[in-house]
Short mmCIF file of C-alpha atoms in Angstrom, two decimals:
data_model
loop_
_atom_site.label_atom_id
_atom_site.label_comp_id
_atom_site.label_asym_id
_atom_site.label_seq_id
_atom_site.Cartn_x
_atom_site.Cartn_y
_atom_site.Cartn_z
CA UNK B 1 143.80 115.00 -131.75
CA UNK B 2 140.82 112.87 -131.35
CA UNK B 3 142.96 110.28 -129.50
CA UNK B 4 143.82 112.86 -127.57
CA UNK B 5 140.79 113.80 -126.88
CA UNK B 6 139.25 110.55 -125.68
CA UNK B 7 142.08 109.75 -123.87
CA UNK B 8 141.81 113.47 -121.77
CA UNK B 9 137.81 111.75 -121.19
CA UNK B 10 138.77 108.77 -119.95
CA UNK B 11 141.18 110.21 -117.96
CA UNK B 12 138.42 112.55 -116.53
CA UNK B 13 135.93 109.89 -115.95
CA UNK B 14 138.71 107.93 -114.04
CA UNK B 15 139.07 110.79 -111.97
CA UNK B 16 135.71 111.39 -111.38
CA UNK B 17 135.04 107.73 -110.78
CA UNK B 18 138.23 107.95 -107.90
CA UNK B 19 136.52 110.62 -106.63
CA UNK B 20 133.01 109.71 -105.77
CA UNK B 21 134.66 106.12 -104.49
CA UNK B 22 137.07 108.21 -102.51
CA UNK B 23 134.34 110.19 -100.90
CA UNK B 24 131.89 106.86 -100.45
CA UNK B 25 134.99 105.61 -98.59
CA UNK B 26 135.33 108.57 -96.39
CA UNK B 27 131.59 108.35 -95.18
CA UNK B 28 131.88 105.38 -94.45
CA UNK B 29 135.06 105.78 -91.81
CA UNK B 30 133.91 105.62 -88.52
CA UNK B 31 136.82 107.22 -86.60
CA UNK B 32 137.75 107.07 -82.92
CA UNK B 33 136.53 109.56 -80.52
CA UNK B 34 137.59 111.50 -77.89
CA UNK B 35 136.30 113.03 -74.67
CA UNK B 36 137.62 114.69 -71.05
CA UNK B 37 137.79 112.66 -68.18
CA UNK B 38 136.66 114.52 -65.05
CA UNK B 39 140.51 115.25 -64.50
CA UNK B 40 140.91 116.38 -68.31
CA UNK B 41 142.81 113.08 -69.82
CA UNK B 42 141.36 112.73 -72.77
CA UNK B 43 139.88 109.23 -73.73
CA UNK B 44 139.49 107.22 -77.03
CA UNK B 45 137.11 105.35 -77.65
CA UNK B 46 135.53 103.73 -80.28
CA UNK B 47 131.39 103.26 -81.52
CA UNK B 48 129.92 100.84 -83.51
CA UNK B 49 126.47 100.27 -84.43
CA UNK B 50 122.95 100.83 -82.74
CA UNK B 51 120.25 99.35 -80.09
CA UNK B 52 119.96 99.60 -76.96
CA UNK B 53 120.92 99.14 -74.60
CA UNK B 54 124.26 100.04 -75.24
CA UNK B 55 126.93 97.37 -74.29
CA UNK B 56 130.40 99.15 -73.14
CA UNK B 57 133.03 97.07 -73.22
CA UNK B 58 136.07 97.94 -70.58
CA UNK B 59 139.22 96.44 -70.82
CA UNK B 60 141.65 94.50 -68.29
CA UNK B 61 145.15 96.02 -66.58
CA UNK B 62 147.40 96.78 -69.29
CA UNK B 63 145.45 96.20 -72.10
CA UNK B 64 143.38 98.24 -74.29
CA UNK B 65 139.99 98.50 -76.23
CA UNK B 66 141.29 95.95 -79.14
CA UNK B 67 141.23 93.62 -76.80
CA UNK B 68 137.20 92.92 -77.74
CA UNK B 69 137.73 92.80 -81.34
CA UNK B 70 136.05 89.12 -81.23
CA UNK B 71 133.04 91.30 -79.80
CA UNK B 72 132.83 94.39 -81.86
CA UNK B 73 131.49 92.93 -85.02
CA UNK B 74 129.25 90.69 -82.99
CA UNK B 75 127.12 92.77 -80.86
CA UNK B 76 127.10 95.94 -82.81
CA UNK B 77 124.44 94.60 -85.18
CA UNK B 78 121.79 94.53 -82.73
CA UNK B 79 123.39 97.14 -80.00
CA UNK B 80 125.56 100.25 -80.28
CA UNK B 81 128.75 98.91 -78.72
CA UNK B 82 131.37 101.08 -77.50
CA UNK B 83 134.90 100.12 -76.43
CA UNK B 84 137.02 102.37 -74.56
CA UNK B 85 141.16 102.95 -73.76
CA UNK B 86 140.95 103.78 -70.14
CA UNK B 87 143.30 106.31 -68.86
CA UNK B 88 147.13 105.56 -69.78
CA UNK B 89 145.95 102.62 -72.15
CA UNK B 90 146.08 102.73 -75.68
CA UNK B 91 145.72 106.27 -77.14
CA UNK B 92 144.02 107.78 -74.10
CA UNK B 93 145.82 110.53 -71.93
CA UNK B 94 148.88 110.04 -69.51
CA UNK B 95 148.77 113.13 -67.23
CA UNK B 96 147.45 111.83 -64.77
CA UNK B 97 149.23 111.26 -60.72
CA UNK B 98 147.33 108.14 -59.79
CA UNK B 99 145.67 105.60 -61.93
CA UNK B 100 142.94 103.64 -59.60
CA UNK B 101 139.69 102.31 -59.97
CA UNK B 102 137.39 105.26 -59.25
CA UNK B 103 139.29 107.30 -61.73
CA UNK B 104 139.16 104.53 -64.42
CA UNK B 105 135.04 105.02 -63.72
CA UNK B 106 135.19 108.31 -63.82
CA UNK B 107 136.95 107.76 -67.86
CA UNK B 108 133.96 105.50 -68.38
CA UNK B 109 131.17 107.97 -66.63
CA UNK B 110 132.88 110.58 -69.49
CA UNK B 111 132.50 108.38 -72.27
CA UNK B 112 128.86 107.70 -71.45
CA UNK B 113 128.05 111.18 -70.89
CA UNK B 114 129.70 112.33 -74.09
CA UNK B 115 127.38 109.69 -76.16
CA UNK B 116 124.82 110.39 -73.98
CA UNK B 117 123.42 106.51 -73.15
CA UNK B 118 120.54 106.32 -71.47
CA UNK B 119 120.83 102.42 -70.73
CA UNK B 120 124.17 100.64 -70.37
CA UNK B 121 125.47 97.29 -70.17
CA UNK B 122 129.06 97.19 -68.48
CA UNK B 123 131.07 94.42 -69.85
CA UNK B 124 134.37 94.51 -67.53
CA UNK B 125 137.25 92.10 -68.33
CA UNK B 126 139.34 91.41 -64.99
CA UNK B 127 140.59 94.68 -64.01
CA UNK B 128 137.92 95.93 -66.23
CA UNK B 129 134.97 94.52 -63.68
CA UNK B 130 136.38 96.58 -60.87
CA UNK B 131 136.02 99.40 -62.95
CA UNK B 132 132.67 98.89 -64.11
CA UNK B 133 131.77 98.68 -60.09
CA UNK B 134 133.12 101.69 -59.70
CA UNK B 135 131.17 103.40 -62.69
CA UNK B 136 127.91 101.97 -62.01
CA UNK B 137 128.56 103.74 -58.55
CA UNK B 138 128.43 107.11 -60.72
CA UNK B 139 125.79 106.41 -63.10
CA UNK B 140 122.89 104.62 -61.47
CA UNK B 141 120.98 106.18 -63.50
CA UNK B 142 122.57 105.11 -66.96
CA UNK B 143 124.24 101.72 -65.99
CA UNK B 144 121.34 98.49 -66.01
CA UNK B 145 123.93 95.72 -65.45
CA UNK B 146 127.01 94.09 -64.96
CA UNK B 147 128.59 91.25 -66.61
CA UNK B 148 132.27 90.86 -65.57
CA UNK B 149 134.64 88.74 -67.94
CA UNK B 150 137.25 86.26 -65.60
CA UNK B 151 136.81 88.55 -62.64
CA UNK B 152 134.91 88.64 -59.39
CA UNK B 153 136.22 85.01 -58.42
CA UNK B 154 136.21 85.74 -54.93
CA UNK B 155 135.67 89.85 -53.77
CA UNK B 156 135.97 89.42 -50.12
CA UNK B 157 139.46 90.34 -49.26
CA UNK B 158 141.87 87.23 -49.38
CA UNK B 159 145.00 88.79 -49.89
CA UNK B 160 147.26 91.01 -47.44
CA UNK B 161 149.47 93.59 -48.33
CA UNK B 162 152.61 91.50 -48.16
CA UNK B 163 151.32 89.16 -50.71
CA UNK B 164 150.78 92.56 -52.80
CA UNK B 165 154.40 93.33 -52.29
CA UNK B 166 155.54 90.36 -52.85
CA UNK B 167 153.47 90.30 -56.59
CA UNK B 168 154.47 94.03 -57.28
CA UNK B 169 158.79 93.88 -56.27
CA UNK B 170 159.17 91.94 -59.31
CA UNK B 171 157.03 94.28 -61.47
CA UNK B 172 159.14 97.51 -59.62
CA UNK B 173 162.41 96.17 -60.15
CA UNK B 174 162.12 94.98 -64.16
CA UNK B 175 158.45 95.57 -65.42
CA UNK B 176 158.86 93.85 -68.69
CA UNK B 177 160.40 90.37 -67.74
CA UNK B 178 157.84 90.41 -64.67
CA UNK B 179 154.95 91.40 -66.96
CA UNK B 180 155.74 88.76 -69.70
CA UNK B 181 155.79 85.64 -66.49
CA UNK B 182 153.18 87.29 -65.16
CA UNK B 183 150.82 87.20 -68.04
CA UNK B 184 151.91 83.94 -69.24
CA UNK B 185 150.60 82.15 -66.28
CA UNK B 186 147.02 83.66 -67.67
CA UNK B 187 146.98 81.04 -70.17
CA UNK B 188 146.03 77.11 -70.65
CA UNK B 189 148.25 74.88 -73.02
CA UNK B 190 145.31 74.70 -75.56
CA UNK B 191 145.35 78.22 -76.11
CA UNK B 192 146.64 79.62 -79.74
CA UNK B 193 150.16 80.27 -79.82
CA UNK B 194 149.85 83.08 -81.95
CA UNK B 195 147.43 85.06 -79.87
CA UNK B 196 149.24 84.37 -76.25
CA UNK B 197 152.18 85.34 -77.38
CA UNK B 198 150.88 88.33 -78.66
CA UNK B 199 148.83 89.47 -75.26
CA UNK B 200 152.37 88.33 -73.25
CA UNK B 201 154.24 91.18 -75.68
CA UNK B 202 151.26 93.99 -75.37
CA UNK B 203 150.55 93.71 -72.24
CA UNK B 204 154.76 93.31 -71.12
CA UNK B 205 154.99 96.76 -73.30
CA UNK B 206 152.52 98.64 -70.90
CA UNK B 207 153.80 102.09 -69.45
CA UNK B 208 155.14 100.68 -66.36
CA UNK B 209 154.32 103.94 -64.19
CA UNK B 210 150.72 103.15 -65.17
CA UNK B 211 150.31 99.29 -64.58
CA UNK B 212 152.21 99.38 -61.52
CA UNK B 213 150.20 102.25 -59.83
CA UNK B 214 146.41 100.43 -61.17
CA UNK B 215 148.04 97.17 -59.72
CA UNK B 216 148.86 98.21 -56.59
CA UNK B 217 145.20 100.42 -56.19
CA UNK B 218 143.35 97.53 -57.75
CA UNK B 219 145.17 95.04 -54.50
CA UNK B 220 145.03 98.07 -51.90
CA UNK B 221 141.33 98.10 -52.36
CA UNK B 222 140.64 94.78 -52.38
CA UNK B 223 142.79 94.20 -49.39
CA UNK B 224 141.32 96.56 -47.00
CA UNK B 225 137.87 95.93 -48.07
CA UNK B 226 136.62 98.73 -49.96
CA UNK B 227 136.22 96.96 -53.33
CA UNK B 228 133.71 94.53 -50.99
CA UNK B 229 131.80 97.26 -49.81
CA UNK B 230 131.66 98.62 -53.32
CA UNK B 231 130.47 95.46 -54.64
CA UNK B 232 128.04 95.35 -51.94
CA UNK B 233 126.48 97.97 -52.45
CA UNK B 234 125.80 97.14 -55.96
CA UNK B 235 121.83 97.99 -56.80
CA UNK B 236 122.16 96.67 -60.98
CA UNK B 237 122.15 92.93 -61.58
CA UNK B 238 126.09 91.50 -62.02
CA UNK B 239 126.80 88.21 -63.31
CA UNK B 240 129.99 86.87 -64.52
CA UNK B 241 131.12 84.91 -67.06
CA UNK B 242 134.72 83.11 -66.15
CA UNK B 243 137.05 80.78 -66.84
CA UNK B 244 137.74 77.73 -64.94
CA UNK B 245 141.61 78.35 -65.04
CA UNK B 246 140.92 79.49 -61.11
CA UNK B 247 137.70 78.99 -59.12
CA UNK B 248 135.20 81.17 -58.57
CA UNK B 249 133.39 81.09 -55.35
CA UNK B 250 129.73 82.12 -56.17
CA UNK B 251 128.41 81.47 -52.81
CA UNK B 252 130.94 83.55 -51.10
CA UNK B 253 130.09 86.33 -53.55
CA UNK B 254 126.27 85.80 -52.80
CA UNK B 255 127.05 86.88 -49.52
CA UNK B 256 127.74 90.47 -50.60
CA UNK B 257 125.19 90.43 -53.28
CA UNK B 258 122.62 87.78 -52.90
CA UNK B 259 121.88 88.05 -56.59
CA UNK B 260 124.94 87.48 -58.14
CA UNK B 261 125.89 84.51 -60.41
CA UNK B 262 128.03 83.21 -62.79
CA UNK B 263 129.19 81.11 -66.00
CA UNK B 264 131.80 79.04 -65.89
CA UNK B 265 133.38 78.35 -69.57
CA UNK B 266 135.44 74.95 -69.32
CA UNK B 267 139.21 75.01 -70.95
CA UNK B 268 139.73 78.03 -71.40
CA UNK B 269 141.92 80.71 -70.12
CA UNK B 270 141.75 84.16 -68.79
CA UNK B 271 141.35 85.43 -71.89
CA UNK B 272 138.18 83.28 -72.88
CA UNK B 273 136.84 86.21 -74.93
CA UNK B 274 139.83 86.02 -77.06
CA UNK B 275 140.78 82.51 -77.00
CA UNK B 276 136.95 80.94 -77.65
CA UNK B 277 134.86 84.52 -78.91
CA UNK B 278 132.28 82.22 -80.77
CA UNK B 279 131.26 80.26 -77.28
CA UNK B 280 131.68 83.90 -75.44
CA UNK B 281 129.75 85.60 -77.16
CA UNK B 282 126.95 83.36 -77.39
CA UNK B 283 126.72 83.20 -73.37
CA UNK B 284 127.41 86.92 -73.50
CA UNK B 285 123.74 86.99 -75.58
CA UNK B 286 122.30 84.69 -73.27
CA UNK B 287 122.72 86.61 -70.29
CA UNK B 288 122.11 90.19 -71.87
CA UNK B 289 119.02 88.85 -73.64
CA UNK B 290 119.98 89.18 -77.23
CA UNK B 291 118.10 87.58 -79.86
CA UNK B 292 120.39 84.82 -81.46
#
């Protein structure tokens, strides 16, 4: 009986023991959140520590907010950082008709508005720094800078709309085999294997009704000017921090917002955030004015 006994105490400690540890372990689960969109799609996104100001991180066409995961760990011990799956990207909402750029800000205005930030960084990866343009048009009052991530090379329209067609038939007629080329031509030789082959396969598994209709707003409004005027009109300090895969023309840029500039990282690819975080994020401090 008395081995009974102390074996029915153990067995309750144990329990007991499980239990606090399970309940330590739920406290300390910081799940992903949700909000509206103005249009009612919900987003995810996802918070991380505290400072201000707050750095939101926005990702690139067809990719989602695990794309900063060489960022999140980073940043979030001296700022809140929050990273966010714009509309039709990872676990965010699909009902929606048309995905462009003012509609991915308004995902990002809802985010901001549901945490409340006072003082935002936007940190826009390609696709991503149109949309933080288009945010900071809605929050003036919230958003303090720009930094874009391999984008704004050259926003002055270059392309015409049969060079858009010509990008997008491909993408129309067999999404995944155009997406996979597509992306692969994003990377240098030096790059790690594992991790380009991994982007090629997420981003070639993108809802193809979503990619294709970003991709062809994204060009539209770049071809007939609007993302210019957009930029333009700009009144938050942008800077960009890009590979040298393809040139960007700071001078032209200048000439739509005199106060623009930009780091060039040397050997990388358009994923620089990914392929070298430790020399990203270090510049990424630089330019917000992090403490090292």
């Amino acid at each position: 009986m008395q081995a009974f006994a102390l074996h029915g105490m153990r067995y309750l400690g144990l329990t007991l023991l499980l239990g606090l540890a399970g309940q330590a372990f739920a406290a300390e689960v910081n799940w992903p959140r949700m909000t509206e969109s103005a249009d009612g799609v919900p987003i995810a996104y996802e918070v991380q520590g505290s400072g201000e100001p707050t750095l939101v991180f926005i990702h690139g066409w067809s990719c989602d907010g695990r794309y900063w995961r060489g960022q999140v760990q980073h940043f979030s011990q001296q700022h809140r950082v929050v990273t966010i799956d714009l509309a039709g990207h990872g676990h965010s909402g699909l009902e929606r008709e048309d995905f462009t750029m003012p509609a991915f800000g308004e995902d990002v205005k809802a985010v901001l508005e549901d945490l409340d930030v006072e003082q935002a960084i936007l940190i826009g990866h390609s696709m991503g720094g149109s949309v933080a343009v288009e945010a900071a048009r809605l929050m003036p009052e919230r958003v303090i800078g720009i930094v874009g991530v391999d984008t704004f090379h050259h926003v002055a329209p270059q392309m015409t709309q049969s060079d858009l067609e010509q990008m997008l038939a491909p993408m129309q007629e067999n999404f995944t085999d155009a997406a996979h080329h597509f992306t692969a031509t994003m990377f240098v030789e030096e790059t790690d294997a594992t991790l380009r082959d991994w982007v090629i396969r997420d981003m070639a598994a993108a809802v193809p009704d979503v990619a294709l209709s970003a991709f062809q707003d994204m060009g539209t409004r770049h071809i007939d000017g609007e993302a210019a005027q957009h930029f333009q009109e700009l009144t938050v300090p942008v800077v960009a921090i890009n590979a040298d895969l393809w040139p960007t023309d700071i001078e032209a840029n200048r000439k739509l917002l005199p106060e623009f500039d930009a780091v060039i990282m040397e050997g990388t690819d358009h994923f620089l955030h990914m392929a070298k975080p430790a020399e990203f994020n270090r510049e990424l401090e630089r330019l917000i004015g992090t403490p090292p």
